[in-house]
CSV table of C-alpha atoms and ligand atoms in Angstrom, one decimal:
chain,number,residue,atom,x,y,z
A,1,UNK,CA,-25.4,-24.0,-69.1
A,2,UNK,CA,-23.7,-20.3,-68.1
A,3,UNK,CA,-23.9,-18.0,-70.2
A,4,UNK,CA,-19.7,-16.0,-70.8
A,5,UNK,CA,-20.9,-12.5,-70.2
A,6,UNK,CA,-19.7,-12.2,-74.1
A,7,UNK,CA,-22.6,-14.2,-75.0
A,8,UNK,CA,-24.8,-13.1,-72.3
A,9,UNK,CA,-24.9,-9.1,-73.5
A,10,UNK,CA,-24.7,-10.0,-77.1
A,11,UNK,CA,-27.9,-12.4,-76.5
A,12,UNK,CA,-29.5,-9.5,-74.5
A,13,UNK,CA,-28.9,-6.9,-77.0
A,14,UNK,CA,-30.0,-8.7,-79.7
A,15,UNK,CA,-33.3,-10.1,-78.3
A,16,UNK,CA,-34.0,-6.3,-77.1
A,17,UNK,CA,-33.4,-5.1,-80.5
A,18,UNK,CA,-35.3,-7.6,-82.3
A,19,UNK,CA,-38.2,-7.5,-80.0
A,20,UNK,CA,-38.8,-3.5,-80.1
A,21,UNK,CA,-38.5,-3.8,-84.2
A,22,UNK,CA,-40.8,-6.8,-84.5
A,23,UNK,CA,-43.6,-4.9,-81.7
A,24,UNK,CA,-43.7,-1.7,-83.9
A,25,UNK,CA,-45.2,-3.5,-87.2
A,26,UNK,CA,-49.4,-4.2,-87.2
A,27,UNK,CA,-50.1,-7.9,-86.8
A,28,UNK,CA,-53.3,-7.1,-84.9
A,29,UNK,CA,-55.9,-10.5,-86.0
A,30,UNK,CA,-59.5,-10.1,-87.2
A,31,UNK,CA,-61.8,-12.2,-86.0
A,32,UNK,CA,-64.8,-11.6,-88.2
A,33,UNK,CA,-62.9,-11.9,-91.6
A,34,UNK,CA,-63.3,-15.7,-93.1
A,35,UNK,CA,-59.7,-15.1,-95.4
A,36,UNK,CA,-56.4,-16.7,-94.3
A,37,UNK,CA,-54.9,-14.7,-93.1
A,38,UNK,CA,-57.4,-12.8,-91.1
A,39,UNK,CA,-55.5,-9.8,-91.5
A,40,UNK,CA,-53.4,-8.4,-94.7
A,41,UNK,CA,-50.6,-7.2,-92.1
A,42,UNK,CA,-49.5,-10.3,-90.5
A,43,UNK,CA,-47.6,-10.7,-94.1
A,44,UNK,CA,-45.4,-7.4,-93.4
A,45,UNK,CA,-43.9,-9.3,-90.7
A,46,UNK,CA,-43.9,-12.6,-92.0
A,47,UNK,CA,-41.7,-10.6,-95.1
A,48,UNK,CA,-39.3,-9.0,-92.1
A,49,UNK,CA,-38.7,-12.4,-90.6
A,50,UNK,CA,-37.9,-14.4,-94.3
A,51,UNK,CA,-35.3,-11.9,-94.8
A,52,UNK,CA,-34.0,-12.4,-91.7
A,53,UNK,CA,-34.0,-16.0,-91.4
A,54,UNK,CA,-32.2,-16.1,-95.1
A,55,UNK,CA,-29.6,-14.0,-92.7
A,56,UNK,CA,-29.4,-16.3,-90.5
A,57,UNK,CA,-28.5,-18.9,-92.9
A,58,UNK,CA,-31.7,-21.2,-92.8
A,59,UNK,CA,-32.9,-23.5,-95.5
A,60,UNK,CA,-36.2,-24.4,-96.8
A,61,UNK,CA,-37.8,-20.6,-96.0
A,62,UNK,CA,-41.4,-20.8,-97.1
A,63,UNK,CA,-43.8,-17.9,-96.9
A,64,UNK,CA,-47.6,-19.4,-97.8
A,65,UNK,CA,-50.6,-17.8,-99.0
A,66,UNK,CA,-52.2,-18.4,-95.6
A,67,UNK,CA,-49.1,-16.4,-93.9
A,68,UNK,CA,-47.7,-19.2,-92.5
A,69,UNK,CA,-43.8,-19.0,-92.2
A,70,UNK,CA,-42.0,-22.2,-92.0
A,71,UNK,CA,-37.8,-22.4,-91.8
A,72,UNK,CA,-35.6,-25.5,-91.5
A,73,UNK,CA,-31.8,-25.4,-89.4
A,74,UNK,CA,-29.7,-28.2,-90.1
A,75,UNK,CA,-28.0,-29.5,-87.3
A,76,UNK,CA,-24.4,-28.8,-85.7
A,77,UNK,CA,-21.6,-30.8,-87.5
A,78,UNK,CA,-22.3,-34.5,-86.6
A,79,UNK,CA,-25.2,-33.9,-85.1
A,80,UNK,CA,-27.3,-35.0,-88.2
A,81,UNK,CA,-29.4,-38.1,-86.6
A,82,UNK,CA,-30.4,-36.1,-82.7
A,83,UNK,CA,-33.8,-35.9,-83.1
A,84,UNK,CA,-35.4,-32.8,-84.5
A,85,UNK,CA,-37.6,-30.3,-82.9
A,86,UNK,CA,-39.6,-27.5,-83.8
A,87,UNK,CA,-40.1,-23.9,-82.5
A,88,UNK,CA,-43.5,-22.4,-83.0
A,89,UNK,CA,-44.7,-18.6,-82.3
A,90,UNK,CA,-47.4,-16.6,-83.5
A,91,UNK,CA,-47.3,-13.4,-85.8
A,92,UNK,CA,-50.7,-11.8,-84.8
A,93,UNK,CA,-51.6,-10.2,-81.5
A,94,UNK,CA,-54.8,-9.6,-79.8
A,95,UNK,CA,-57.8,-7.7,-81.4
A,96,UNK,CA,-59.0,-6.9,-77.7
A,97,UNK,CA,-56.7,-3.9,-78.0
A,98,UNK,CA,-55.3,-1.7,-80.5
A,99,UNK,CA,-51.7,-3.0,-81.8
A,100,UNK,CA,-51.1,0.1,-84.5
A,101,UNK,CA,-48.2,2.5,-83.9
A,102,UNK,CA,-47.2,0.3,-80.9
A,103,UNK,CA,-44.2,2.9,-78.8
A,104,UNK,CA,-42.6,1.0,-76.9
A,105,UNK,CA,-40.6,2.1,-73.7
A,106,UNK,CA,-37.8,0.7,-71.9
A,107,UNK,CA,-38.2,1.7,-68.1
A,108,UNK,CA,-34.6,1.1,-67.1
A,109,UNK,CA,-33.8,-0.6,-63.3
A,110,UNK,CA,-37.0,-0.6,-62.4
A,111,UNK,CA,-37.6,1.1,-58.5
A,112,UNK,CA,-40.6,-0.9,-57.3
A,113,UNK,CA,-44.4,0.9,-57.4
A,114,UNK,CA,-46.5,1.7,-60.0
A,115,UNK,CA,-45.1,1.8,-63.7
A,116,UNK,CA,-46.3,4.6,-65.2
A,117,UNK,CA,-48.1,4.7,-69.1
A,118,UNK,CA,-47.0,8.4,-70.0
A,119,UNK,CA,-49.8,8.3,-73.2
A,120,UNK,CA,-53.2,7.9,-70.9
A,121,UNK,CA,-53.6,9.6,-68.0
A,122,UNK,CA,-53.9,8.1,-64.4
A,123,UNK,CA,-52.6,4.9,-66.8
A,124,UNK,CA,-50.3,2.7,-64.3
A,125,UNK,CA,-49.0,-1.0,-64.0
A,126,UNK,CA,-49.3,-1.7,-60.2
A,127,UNK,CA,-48.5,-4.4,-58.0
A,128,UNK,CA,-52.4,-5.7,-57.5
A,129,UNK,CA,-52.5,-5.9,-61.7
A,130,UNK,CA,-49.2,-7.9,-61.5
A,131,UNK,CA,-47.7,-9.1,-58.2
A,132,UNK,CA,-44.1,-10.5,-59.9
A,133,UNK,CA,-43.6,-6.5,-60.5
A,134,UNK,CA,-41.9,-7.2,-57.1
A,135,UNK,CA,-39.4,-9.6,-58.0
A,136,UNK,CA,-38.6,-7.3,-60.8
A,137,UNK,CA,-36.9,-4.7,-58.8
A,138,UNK,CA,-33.6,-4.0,-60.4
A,139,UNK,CA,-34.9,-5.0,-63.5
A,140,UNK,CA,-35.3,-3.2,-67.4
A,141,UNK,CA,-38.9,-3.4,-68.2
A,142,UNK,CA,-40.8,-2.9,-71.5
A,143,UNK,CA,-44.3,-1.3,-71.7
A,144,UNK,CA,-46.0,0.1,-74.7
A,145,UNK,CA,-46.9,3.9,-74.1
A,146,UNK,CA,-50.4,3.1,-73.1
A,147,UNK,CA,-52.7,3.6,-76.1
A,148,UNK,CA,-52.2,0.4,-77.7
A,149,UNK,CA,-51.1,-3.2,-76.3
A,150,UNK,CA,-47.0,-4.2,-76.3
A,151,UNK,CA,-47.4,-7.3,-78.3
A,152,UNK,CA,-44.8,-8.9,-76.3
A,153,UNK,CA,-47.7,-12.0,-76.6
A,154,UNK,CA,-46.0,-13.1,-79.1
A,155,UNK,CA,-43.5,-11.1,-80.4
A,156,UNK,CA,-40.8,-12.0,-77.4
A,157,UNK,CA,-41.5,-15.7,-78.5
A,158,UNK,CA,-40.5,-14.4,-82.1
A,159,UNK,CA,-37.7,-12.8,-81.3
A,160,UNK,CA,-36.5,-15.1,-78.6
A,161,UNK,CA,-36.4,-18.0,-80.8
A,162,UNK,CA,-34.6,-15.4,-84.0
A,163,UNK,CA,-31.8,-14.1,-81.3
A,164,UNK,CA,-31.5,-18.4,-80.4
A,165,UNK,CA,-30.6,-18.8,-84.3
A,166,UNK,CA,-28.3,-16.0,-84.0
A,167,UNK,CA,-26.4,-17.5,-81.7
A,168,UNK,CA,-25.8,-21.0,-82.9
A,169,UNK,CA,-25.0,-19.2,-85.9
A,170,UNK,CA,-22.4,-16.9,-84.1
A,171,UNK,CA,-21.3,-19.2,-81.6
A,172,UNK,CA,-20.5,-22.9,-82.7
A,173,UNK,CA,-20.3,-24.0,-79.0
A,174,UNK,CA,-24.2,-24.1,-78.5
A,175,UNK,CA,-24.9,-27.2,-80.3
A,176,UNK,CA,-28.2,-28.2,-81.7
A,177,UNK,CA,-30.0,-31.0,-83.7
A,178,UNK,CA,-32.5,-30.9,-86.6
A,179,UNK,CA,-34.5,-27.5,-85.9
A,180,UNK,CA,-37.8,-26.7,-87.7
A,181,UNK,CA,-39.5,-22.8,-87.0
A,182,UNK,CA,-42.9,-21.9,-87.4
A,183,UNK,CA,-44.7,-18.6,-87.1
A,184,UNK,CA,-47.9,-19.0,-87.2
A,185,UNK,CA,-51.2,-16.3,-88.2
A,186,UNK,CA,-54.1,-15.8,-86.3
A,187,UNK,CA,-53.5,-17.8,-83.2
A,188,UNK,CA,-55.7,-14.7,-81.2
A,189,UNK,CA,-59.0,-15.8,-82.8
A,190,UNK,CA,-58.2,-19.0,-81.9
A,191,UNK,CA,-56.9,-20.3,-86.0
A,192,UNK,CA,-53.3,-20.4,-85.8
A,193,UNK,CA,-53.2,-24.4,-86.6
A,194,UNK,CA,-56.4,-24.0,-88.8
A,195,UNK,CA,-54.1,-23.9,-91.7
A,196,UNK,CA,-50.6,-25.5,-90.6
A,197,UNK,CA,-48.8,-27.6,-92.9
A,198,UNK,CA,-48.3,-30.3,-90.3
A,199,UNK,CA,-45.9,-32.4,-92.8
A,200,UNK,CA,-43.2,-29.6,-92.2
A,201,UNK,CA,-43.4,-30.2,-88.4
A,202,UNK,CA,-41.0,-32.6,-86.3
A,203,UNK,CA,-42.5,-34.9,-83.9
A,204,UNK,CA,-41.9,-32.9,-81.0
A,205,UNK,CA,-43.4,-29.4,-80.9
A,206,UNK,CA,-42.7,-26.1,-78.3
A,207,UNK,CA,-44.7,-22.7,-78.9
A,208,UNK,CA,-43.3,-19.9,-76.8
A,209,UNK,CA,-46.3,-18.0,-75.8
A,210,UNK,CA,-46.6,-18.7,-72.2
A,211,UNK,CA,-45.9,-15.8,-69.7
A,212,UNK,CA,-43.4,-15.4,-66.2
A,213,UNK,CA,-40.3,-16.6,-66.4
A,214,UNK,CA,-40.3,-20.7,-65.5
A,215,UNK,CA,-43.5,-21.2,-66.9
A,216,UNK,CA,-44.5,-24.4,-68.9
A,217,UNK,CA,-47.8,-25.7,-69.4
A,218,UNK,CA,-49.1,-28.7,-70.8
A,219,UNK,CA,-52.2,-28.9,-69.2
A,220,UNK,CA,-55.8,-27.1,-70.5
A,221,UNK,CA,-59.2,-27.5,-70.5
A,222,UNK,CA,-61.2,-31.0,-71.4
A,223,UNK,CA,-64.4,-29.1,-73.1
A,224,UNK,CA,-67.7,-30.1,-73.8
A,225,UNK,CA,-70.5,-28.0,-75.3
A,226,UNK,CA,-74.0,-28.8,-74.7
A,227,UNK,CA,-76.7,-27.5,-77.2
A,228,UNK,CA,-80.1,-27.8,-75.8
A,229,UNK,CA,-83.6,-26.7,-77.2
A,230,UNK,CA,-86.7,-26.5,-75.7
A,231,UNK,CA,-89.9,-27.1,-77.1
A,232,UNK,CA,-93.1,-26.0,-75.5
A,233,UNK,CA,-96.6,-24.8,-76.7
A,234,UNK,CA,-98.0,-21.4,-77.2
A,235,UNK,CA,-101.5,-20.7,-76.8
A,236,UNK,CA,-103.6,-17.4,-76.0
A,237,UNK,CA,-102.3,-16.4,-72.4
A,238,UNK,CA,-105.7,-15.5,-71.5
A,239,UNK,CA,-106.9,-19.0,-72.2
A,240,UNK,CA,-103.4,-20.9,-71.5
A,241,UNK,CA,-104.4,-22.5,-68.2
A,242,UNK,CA,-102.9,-26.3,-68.1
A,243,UNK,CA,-102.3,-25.8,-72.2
A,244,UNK,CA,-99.8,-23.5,-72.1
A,245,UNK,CA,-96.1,-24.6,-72.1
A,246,UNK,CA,-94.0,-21.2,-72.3
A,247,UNK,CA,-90.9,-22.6,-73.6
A,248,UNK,CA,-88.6,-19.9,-72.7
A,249,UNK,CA,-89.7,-19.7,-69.2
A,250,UNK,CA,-88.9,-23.2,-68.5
A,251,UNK,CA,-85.6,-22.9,-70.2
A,252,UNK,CA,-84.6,-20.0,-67.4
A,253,UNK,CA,-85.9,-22.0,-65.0
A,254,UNK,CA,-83.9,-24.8,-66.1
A,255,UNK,CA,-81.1,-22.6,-65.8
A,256,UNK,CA,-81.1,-21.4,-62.3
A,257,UNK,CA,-81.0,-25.3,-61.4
A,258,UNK,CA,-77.1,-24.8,-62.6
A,259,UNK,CA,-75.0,-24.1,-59.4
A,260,UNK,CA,-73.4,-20.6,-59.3
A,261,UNK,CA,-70.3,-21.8,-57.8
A,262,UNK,CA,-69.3,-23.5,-60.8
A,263,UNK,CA,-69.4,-20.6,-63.0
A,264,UNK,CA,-66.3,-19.0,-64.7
A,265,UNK,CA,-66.9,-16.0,-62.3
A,266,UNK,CA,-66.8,-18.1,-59.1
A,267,UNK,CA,-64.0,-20.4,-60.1
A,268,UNK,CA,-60.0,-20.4,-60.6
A,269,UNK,CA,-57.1,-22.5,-60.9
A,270,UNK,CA,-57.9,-26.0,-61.6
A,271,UNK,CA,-61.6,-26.0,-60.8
A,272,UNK,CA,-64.1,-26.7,-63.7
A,273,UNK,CA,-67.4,-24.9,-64.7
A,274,UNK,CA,-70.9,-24.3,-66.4
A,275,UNK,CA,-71.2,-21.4,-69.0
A,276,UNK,CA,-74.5,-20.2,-70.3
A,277,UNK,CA,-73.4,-17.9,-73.1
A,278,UNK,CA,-76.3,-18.0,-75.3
A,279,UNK,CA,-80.2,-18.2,-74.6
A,280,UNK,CA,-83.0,-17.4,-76.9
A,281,UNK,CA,-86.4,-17.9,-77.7
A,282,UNK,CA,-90.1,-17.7,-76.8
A,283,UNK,CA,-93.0,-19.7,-75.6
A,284,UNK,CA,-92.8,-21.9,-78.9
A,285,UNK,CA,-89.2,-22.8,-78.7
A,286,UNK,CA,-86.2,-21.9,-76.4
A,287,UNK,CA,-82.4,-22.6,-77.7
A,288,UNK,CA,-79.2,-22.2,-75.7
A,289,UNK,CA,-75.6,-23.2,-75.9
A,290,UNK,CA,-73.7,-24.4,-72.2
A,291,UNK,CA,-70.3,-25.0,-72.0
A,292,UNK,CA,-68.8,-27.1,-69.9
A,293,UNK,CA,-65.3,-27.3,-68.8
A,294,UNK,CA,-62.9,-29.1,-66.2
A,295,UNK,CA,-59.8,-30.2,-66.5
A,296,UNK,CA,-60.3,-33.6,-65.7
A,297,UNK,CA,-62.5,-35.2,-67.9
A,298,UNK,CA,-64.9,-37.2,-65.4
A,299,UNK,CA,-65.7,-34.3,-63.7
A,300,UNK,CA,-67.4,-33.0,-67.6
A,301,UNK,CA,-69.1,-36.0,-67.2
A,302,UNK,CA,-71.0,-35.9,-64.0
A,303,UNK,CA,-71.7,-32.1,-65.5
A,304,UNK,CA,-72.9,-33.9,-68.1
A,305,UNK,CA,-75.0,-36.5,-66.1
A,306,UNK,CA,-76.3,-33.6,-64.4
A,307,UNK,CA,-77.7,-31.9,-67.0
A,308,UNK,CA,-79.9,-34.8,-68.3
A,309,UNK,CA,-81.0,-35.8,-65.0
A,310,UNK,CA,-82.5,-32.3,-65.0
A,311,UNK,CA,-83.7,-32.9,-68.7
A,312,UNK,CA,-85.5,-36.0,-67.0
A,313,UNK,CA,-86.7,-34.1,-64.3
A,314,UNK,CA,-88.2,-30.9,-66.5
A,315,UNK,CA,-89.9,-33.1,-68.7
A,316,UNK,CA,-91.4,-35.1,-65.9
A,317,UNK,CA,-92.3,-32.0,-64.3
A,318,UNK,CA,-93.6,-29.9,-67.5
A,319,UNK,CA,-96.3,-32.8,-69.1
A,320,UNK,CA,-95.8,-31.9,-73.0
A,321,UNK,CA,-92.2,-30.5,-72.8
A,322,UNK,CA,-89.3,-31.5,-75.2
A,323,UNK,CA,-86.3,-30.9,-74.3
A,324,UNK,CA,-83.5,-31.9,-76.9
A,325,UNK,CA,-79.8,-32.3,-76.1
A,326,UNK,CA,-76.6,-32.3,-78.3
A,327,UNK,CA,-73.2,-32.6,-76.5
A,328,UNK,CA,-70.0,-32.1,-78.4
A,329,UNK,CA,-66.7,-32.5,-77.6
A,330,UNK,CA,-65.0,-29.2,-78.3
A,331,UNK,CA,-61.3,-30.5,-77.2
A,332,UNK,CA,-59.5,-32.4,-74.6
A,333,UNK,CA,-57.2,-31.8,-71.7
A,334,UNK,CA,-53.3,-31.8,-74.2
A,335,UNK,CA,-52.3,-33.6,-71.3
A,336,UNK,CA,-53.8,-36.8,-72.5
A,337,UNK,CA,-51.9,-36.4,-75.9
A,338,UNK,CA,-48.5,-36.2,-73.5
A,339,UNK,CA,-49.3,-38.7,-71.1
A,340,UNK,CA,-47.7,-41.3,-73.7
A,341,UNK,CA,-44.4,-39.3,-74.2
A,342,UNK,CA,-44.0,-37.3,-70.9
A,343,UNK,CA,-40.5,-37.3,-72.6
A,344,UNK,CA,-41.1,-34.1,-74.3
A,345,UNK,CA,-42.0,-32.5,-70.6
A,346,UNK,CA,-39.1,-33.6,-69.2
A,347,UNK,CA,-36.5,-32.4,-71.3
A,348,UNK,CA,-38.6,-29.0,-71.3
A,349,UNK,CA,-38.4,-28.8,-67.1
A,350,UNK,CA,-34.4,-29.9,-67.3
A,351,UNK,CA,-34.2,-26.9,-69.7
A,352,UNK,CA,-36.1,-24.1,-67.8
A,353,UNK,CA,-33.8,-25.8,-64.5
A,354,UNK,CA,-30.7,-25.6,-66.5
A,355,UNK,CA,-31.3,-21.7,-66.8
A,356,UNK,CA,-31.8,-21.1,-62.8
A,357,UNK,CA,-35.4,-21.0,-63.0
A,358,UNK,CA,-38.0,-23.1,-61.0
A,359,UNK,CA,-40.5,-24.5,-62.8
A,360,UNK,CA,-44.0,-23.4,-62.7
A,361,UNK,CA,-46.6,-25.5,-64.6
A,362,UNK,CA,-50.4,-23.6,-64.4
A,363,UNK,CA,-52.8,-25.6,-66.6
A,364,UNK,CA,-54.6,-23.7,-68.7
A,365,UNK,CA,-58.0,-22.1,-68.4
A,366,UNK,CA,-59.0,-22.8,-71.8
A,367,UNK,CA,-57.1,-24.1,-75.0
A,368,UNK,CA,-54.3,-23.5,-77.1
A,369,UNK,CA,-52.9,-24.2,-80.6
A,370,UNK,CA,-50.4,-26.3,-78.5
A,371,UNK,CA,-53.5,-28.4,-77.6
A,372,UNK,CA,-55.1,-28.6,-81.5
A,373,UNK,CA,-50.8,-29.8,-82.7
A,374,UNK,CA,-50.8,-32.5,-79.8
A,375,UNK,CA,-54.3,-33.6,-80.5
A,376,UNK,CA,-52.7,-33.8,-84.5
A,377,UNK,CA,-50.0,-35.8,-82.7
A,378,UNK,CA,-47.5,-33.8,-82.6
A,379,UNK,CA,-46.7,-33.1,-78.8
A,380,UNK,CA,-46.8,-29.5,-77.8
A,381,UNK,CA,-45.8,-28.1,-74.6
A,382,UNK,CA,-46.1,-24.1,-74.2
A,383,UNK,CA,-43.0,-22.8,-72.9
A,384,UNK,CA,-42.7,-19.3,-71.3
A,385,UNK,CA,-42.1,-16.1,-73.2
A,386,UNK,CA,-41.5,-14.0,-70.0
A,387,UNK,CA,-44.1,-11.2,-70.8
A,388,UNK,CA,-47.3,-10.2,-68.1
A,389,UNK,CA,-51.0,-8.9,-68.8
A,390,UNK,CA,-51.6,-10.5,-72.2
A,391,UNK,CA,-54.0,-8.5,-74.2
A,392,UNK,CA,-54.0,-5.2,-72.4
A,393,UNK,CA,-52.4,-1.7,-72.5
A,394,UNK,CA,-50.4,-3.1,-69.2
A,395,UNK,CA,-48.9,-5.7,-70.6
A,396,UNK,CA,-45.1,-5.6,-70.5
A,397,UNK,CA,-41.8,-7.7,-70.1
A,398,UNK,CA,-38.8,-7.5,-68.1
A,399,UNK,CA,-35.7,-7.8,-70.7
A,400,UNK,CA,-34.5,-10.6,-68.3
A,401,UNK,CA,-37.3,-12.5,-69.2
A,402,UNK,CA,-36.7,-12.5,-72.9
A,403,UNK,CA,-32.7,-13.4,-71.9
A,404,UNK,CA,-33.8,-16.4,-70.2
A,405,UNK,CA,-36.7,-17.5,-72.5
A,406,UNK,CA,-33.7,-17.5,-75.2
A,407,UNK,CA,-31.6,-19.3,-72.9
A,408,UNK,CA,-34.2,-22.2,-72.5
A,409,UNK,CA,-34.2,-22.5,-75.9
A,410,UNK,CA,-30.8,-22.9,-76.6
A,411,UNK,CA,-30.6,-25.5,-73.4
A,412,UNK,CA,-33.6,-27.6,-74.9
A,413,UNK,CA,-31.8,-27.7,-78.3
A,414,UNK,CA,-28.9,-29.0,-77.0
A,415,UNK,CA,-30.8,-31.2,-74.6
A,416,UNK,CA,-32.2,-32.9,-77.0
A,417,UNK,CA,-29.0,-33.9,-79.0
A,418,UNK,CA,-28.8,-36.4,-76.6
A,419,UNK,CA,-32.3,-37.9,-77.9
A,420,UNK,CA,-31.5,-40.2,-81.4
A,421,UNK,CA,-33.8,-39.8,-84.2
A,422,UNK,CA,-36.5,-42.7,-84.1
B,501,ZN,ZN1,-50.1,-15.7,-77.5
């Protein structure tokens, strides 16, 4: 669909303005509080964007105790039976780096080089920390002044899909079915679906928290975690000769058997790994936690026939030694949700194509609440924001990135008035 350069400007304007007033408010996560949500401030924006919505002429606004915002749009005239969809972003932003006072700065037509952060000295945005700086010559880019993060993860996706309603409520010529929004709380510390009222949620899901322009991922890790104890023998070291089994020792011998190529610092892309993050103990008892990720799920398992063959091998080798293994699956690849209804993917590429982009699908290095909601059965593709350097004081956005992340959405809506309610 072409955007009139009416609609075009007014989109722009409004996503620009809705994105530097949304960045400014605190929705920085906590990730040691056990309350929902994790922080008090998430609600100031959640407030912000139930006035607005009531603006915008939705129906059904709910604000929960858990901060949880959740808005219904009925469809176009006559488009009553399409089938719905839902929007989904999340409120907080990363407790990695401080989002208080965020300043945001619009470098206008952007000249190539480094960007400079005027708050921190020596601070700059270069082309090794983001190569697609260069296909952004020309462009307006948003920064935060360097003391704090942007927050354009995910406040673009929040004000991208408030500047779609805005339009369909401005211009009747977009056309839309059934359309459900959520903002979510505390998707940084990894609860954003802990809490989700999945009853309000369509059958088809999109969060827009992915990054570049043409990016949509449906892919992400299948993860296992392996818990594995130790249990050896302690006895005088001075009389331990053939009694002694030093529990802890073994365990970090155990350990070194685990090829450094597949760590997380050796691999990228779509190759899988071991992670040792926690080992403790002494020569009584050692404990550790491994995980284990790929994202196909039989290479997990041949990790996970490896690491009882060496079980096998250290108790053969260590007479007296226990060793105790506990795998748990952690999540699986989304993917295997989707392969069912690849429909959901498809009308999400022909909408990213539809706004002149190409489509880029990474799969994730990890997991997302897209990946809990499609393991719930709701099918949940991540769609692109537009944003860079998540969780930094370099992240930014180019303005055209937030134009075109609105455009998608508008083209998926209407996309998927073509699809009748089952
Ligand atoms: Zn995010």
């Amino acid at each position: 669909m072409n955007l009139s350069a009416e609609v075009h400007d007014f989109l722009l304007n409004d996503v620009i303005e809705r994105f530097l007033k949304y960045v400014q408010v605190w929705t920085t996560s906590d990730s040691n509080s056990s309350t929902h949500p994790s922080s008090l401030n998430q609600l100031d924006l959640g407030k912000i964007l139930v006035e607005e919505l009531k603006e915008l002429g939705l129906e059904n606004i709910v604000h929960d105790e858990f901060g949880y915002v959740y808005a219904d749009l009925p469809s176009s005239k006559g488009l009553e039976n399409a089938q719905p969809i839902g929007l989904i972003a999340h409120l907080d932003t990363s407790y990695a780096v401080s989002g208080k006072d965020v300043k945001p700065i619009i470098h206008e037509n952007y000249g190539g080089g480094p960007i400079k952060l005027p708050n921190v000295e020596d601070l700059n945005i270069t082309l090794e920390d983001a190569p697609e700086l260069e296909e952004y010559i020309g462009l307006d880019i948003i920064t935060s002044s360097g003391d704090t993060l942007l927050g354009a993860d995910d406040k673009a996706g929040i004000a991208e899909i408030m500047t779609a309603c805005r339009i369909w409520q401005k211009y009747s010529e977009f056309k839309h079915g059934p359309i459900t929004i959520c903002f979510t709380p505390d998707e940084e510390i990894g609860k954003g679906t802990e809490k989700i009222n999945k009853s309000r949620l369509p059958e088809a899901c999109y969060t827009l928290d992915g990054g570049k322009m043409g990016e949509l991922e449906y892919e992400c890790f299948d993860a296992w975690l392996a818990e594995i104890k130790f249990i050896g023998l302690s006895v005088h070291p001075g009389h331990a000769k053939n009694k002694m089994i030093n529990a802890i020792h073994i365990a970090s011998r155990f350990f070194s058997n685990i090829p450094e190529s597949e760590s997380p610092e050796h691999t990228e892309e779509r190759e899988g790994f071991f992670h040792l993050n926690h080992l403790k103990g002494d020569e009584e008892e050692a404990t550790a936690k491994l995980l284990i990720r790929d994202h196909d799920s039989n290479n997990n398992e041949r990790r996970i026939g490896y690491v009882k063959s060496l079980k096998n091998l250290f108790e053969t080798r260590y007479l007296g030694l226990k060793i105790e293994l506990n795998f748990t699956h952690q999540y699986k690849n989304m993917l295997s949700y989707m392969e069912k209804d690849m429909h959901v993917i498809e009308i999400a590429k022909k909408a990213i194509e539809e706004s002149g982009l190409e489509v880029d699908s990474p799969a994730i290095r990890g997991g997302t609440d897209g990946a809990r909601l499609s393991e719930m059965g709701i099918p949940t593709p991540n769609l692109f924001g537009g944003g860079s350097l998540f969780h930094s004081r370099k992240e930014f956005i180019p303005t055209l990135g937030m134009l075109k992340a609105t455009e998608v959405i508008l083209n998926l809506a209407h996309l998927w008035t073509l699809e009748q309610k089952k």
